[in-house]
Short mmCIF file of C-alpha atoms in Angstrom, two decimals:
data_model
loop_
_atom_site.label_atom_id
_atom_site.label_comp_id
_atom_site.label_asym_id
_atom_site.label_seq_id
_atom_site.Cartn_x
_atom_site.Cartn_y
_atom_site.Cartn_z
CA UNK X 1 87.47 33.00 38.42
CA UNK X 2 84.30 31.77 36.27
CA UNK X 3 84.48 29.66 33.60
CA UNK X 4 82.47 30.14 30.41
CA UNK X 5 81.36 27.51 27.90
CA UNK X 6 84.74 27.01 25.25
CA UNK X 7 84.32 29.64 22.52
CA UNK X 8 84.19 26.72 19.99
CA UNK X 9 81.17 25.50 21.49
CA UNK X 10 79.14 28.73 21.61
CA UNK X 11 78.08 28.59 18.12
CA UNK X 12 76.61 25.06 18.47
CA UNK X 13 74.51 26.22 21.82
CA UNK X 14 72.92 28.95 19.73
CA UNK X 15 72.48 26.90 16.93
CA UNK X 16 70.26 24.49 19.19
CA UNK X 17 67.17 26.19 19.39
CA UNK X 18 66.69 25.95 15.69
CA UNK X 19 67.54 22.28 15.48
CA UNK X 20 65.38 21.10 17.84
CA UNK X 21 62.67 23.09 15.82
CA UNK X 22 63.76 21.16 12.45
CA UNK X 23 63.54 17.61 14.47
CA UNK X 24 59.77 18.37 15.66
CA UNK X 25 58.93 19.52 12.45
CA UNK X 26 60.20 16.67 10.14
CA UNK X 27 59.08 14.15 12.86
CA UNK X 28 55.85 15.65 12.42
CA UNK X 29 55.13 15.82 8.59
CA UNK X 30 56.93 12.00 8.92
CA UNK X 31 54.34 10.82 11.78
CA UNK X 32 51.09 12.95 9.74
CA UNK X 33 52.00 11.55 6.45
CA UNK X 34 51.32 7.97 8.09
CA UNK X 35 47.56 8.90 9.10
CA UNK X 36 45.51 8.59 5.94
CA UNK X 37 41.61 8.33 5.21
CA UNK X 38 40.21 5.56 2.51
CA UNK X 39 37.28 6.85 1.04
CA UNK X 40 34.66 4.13 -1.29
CA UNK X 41 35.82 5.96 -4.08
CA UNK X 42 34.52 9.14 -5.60
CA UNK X 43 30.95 7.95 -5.68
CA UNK X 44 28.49 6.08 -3.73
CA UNK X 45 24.67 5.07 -4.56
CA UNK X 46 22.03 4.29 -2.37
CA UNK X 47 18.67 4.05 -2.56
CA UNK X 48 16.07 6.10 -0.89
CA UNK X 49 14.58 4.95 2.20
CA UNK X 50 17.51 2.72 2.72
CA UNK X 51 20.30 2.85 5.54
CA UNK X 52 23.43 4.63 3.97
CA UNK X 53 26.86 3.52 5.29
CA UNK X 54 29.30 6.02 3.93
CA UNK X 55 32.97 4.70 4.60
CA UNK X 56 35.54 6.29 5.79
CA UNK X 57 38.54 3.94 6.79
CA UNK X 58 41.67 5.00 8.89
CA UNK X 59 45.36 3.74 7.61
CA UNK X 60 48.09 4.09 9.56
CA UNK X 61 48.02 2.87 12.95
CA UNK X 62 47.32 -0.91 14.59
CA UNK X 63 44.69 0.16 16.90
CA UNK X 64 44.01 3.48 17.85
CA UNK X 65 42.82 4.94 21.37
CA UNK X 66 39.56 6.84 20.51
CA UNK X 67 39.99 8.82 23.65
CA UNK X 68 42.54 10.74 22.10
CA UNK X 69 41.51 10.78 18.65
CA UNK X 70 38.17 12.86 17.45
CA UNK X 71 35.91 11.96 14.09
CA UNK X 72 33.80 14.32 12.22
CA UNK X 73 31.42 13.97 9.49
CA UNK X 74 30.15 17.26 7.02
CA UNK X 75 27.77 17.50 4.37
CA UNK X 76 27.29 19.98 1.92
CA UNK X 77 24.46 19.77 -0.54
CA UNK X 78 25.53 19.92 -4.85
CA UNK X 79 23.74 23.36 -5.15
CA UNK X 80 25.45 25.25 -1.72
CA UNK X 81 28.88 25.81 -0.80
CA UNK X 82 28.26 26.00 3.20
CA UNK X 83 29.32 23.10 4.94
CA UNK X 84 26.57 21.21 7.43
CA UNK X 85 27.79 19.66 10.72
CA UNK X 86 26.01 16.01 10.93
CA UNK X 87 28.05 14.25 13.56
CA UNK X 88 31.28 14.80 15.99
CA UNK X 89 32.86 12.63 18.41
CA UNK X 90 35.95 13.49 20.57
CA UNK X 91 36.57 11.38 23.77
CA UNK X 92 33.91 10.68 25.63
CA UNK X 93 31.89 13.77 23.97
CA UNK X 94 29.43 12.79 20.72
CA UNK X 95 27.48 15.57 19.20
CA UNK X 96 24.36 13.68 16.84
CA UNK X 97 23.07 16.89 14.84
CA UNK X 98 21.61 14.65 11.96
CA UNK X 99 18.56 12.39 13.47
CA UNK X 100 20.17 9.10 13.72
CA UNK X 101 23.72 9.60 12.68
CA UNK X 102 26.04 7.34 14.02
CA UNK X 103 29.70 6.13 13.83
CA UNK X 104 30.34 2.31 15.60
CA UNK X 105 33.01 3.09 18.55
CA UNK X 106 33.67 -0.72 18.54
CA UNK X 107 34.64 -0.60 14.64
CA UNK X 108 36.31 3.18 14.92
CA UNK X 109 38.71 1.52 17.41
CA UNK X 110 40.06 -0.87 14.68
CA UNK X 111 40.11 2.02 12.10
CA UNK X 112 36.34 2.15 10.54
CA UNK X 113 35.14 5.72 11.31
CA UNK X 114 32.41 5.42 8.89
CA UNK X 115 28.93 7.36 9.08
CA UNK X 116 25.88 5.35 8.84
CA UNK X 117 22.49 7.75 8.31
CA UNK X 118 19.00 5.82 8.33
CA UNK X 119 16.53 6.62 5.93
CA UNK X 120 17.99 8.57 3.43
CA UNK X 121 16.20 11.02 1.24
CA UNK X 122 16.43 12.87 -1.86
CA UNK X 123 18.01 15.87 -0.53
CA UNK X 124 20.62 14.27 1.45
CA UNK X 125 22.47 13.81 -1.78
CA UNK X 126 26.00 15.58 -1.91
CA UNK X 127 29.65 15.53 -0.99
CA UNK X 128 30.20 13.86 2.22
CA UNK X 129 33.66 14.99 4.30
CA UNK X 130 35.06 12.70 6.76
CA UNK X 131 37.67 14.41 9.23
CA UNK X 132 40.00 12.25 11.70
CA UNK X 133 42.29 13.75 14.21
CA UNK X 134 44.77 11.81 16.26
CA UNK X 135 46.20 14.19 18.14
CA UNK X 136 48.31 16.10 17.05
CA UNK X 137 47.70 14.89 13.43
CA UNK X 138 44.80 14.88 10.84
CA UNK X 139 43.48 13.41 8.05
CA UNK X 140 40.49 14.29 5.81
CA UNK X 141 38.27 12.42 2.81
CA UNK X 142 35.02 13.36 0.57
CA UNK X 143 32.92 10.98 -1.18
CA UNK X 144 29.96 11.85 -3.29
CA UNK X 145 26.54 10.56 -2.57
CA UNK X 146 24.34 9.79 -5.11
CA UNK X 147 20.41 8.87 -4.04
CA UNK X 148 18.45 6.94 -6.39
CA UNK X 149 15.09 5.42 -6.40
CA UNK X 150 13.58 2.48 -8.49
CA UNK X 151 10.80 2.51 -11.01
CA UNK X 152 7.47 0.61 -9.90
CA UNK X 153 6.38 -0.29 -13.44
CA UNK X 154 3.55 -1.91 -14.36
CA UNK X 155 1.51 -2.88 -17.83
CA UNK X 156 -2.05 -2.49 -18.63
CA UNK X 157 -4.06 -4.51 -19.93
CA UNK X 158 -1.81 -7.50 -18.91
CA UNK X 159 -4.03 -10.03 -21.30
CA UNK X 160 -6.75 -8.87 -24.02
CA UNK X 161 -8.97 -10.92 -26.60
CA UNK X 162 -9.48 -8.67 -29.65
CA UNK X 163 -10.76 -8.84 -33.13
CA UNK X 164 -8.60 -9.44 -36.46
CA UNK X 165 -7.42 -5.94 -37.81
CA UNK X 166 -8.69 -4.21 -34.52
CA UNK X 167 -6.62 -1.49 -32.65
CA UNK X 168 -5.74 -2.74 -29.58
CA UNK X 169 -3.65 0.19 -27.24
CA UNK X 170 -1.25 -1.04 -24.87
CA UNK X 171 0.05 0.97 -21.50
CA UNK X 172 3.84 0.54 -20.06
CA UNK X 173 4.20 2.35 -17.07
CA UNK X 174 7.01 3.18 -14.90
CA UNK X 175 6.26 5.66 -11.47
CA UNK X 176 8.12 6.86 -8.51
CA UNK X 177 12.04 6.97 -10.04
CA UNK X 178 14.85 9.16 -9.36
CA UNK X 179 17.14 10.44 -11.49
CA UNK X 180 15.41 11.25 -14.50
CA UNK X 181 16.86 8.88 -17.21
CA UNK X 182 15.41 5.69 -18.11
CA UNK X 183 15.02 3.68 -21.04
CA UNK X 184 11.72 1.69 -22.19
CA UNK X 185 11.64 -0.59 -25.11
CA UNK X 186 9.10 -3.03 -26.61
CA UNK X 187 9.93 -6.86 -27.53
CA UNK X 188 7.75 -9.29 -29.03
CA UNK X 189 7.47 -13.15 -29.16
CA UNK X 190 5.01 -14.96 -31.21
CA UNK X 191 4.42 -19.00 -31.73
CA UNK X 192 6.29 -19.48 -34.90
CA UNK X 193 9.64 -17.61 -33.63
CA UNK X 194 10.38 -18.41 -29.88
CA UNK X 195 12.85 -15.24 -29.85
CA UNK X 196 12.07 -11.83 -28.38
CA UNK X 197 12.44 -9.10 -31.41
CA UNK X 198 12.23 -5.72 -30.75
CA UNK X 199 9.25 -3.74 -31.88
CA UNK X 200 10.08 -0.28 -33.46
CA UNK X 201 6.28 0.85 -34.61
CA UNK X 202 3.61 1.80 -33.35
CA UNK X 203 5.14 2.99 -29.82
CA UNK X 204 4.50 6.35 -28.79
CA UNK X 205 6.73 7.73 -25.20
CA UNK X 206 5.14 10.47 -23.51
CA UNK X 207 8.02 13.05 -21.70
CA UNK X 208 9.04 12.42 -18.15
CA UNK X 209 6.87 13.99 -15.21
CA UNK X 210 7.95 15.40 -12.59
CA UNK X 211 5.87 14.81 -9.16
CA UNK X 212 5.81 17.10 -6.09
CA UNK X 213 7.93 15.18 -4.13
CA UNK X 214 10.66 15.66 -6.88
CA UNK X 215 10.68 11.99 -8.44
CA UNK X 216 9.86 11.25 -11.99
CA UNK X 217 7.14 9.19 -13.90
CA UNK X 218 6.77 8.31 -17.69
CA UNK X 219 4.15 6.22 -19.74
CA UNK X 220 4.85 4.30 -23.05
CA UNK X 221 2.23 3.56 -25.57
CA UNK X 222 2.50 0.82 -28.45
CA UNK X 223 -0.39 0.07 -30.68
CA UNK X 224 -1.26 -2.92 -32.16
CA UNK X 225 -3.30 -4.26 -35.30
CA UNK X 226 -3.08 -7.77 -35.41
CA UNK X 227 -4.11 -10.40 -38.06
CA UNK X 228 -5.50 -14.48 -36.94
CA UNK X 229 -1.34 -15.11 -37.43
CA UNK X 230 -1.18 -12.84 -34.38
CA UNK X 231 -2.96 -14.86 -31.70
CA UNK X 232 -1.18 -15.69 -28.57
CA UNK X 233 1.84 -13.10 -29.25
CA UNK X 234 3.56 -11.71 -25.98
CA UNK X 235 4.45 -8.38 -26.39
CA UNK X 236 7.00 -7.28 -23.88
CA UNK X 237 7.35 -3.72 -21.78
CA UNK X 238 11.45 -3.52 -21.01
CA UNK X 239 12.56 -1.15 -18.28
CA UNK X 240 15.85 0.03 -17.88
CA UNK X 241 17.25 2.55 -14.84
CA UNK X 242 20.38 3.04 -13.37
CA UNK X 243 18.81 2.12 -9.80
CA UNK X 244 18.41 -1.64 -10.76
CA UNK X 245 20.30 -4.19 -11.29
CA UNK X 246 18.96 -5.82 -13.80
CA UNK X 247 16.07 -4.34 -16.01
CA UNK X 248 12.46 -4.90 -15.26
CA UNK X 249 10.09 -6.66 -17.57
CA UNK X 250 6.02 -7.09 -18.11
CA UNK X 251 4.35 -8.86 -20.38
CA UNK X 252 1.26 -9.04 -22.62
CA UNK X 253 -0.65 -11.89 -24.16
CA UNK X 254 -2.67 -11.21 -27.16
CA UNK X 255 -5.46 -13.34 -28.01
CA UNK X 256 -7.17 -12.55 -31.37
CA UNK X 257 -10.32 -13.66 -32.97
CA UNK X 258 -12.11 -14.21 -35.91
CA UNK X 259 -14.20 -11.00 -36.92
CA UNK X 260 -17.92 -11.14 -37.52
CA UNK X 261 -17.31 -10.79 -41.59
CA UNK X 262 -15.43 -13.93 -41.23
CA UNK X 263 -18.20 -15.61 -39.27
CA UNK X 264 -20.92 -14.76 -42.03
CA UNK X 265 -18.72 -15.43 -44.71
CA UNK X 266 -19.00 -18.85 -43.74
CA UNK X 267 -22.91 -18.85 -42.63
CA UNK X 268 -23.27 -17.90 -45.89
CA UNK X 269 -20.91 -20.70 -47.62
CA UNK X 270 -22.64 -23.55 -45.26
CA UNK X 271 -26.09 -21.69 -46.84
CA UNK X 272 -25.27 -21.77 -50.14
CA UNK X 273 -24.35 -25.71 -50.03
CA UNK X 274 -27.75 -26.23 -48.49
CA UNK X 275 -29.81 -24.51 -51.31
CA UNK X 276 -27.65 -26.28 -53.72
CA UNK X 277 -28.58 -29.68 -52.05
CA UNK X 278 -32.21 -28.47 -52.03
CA UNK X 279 -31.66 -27.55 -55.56
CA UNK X 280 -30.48 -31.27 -56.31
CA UNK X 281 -33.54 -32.60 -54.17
CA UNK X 282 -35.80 -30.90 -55.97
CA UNK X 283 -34.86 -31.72 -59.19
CA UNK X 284 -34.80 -34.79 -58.54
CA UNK X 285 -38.06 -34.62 -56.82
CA UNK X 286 -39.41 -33.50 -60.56
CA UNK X 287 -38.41 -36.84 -61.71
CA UNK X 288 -39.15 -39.27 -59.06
CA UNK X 289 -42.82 -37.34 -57.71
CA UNK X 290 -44.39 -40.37 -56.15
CA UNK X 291 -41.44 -42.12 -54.27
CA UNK X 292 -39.01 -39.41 -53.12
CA UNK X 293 -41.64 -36.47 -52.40
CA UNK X 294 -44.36 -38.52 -50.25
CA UNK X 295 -41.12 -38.96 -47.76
CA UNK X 296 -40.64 -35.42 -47.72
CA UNK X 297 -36.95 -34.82 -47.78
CA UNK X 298 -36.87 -31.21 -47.55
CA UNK X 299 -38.31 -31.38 -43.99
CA UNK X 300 -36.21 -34.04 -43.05
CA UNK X 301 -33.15 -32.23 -44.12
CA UNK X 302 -34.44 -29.10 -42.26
CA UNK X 303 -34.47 -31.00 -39.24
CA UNK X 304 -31.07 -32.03 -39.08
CA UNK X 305 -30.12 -28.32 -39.80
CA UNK X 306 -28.93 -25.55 -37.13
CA UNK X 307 -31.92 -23.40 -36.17
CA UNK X 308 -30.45 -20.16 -37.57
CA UNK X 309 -30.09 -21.95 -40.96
CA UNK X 310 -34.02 -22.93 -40.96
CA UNK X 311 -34.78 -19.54 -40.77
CA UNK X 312 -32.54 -18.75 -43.27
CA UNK X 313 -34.42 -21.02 -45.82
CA UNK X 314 -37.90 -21.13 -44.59
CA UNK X 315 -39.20 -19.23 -46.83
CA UNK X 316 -37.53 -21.81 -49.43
CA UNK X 317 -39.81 -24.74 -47.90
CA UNK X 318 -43.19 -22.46 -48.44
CA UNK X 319 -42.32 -22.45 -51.82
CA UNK X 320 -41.72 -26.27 -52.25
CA UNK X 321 -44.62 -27.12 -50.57
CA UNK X 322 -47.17 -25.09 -52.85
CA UNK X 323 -45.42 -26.25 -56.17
CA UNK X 324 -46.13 -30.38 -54.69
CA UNK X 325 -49.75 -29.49 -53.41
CA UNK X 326 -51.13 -28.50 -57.28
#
């Protein structure tokens, strides 16, 4: 006569099947919740043209066996939903669709999966996914990509010798930046104050240009009327932009001179003591004929003078001589 399994154990056999299901699938959401992704936070910057490493670090195991474990990179641009395939490696397969996307197997096999793109351009910015799968788990992180591009700045006239109370126009330039913020601002130092003050007149700041290739320019304009007490000022271009890590600066020597007023201002001064002195000598002459006019003073006196002054008072010495000759 067969024997059956004991009544009281039948309900445990048919019980089984759905135990063993709870065991895989708490040992599974226990085993998955150890494989995580580090991401370099929300953001990262680099610059155009350079190499970007985006980083994407494994936690959760000691050292992994990449022949059992796959790594995928997307990338999918701020203005499109759809998803772009740039790289996949599984095994011994690696699929490169992204010209010279690559992820280190040497560094993946201590848990650095990260994505390293040459070259980057404008229009690779955007959200970056990162997908690991150690089979049978997975694991997934974004990052945001920002691509940013310097300012090549650049001042004009970098020295220039002007007159007193003449407009002088001076150019700040910044070319070839990406994104479209930046600051410029003017600073000044002269001889008497060895600190750099900022300049608030006479700056004018064209609007930012767009070029074809989708990076910006801008131009800044100060004017400048200086006085004598302006000579040897530096004036000071400032540019700020989120690209650079500290701000970049030109400078501006201003050399100022006397105007030609000034100049014949004091011709005339150094003329009018001379016809004075002439004045003198020829009174004098009035009183003392014999002794002091047979030397001839007046032509004496024109000798030691500057050339432009004889001509100045030549017509002065015609005049002496004919009043002696009667």
């Amino acid at each position: 006569m067969a024997h059956g399994p004991p009544l009281l154990l039948l309900p445990a056999l048919l019980l089984l099947p759905a135990l063993l299901v709870l065991v895989l699938w708490f040992g599974t959401t226990a085993s998955s919740g150890l494989l995580q992704v580090e991401m370099a936070g929300k953001t990262q910057k680099v610059l155009l043209n350079d190499t970007a490493t985006i980083v994407c670090k494994i936690h959760g195991y000691h050292h992994l066996d990449i022949t059992v474990m796959g790594i995928t990179w997307y990338w999918k641009h701020q203005a499109s939903a759809t998803e772009v395939k740039l790289f996949e490696f599984f095994g011994d397969h690696q699929m490169i669709l992204r010209s010279g996307a690559y992820v280190s197997q040497r560094r993946l096999q201590r848990g650095d999966a990260s994505l390293q793109l040459p070259g980057v351009q404008l229009k690779e910015a955007g959200e970056y996914r990162c997908e690991v799968v150690v089979t049978p788990y997975k694991a997934v992180g974004t990052v945001n990509l920002e691509v940013v591009a310097y300012p090549v700045s650049s001042l004009s006239p970098e020295q220039a010798m002007v007159k007193e109370n003449e407009e002088q126009l001076i150019l700040c330039m910044a070319s070839r930046f990406y994104p479209k913020n930046i600051t410029i601002t003017w600073k000044k130092w002269t001889p008497k104050d060895p600190r750099y003050l900022e300049v608030s007149e006479g700056i004018i700041t064209n609007g930012t240009t767009e070029d074809e290739d989708g990076m910006f320019s801008v131009t800044s304009y100060l004017m400048v009327k200086p006085s004598l007490e302006d000579n040897m000022t530096v004036y000071q271009c400032v540019v700020w932009h989120e690209s650079l890590p500290i701000s970049q600066s030109r400078n501006f020597t201003l050399i100022v001179t006397e105007t030609e007023k000034t100049t014949s201002v004091w011709k005339n001064i150094v003329i009018s003591i001379i016809v004075i002195i002439l004045v003198i000598v020829l009174v004098i002459c009035i009183f003392k004929r014999k002794e002091l006019c047979q030397k001839n003073p007046l032509s004496s006196t024109l000798r030691a003078s500057p050339q432009n002054i004889q001509n100045d008072i030549g017509e002065g010495l015609k005049n002496y001589n004919e009043v002696f000759s009667l």
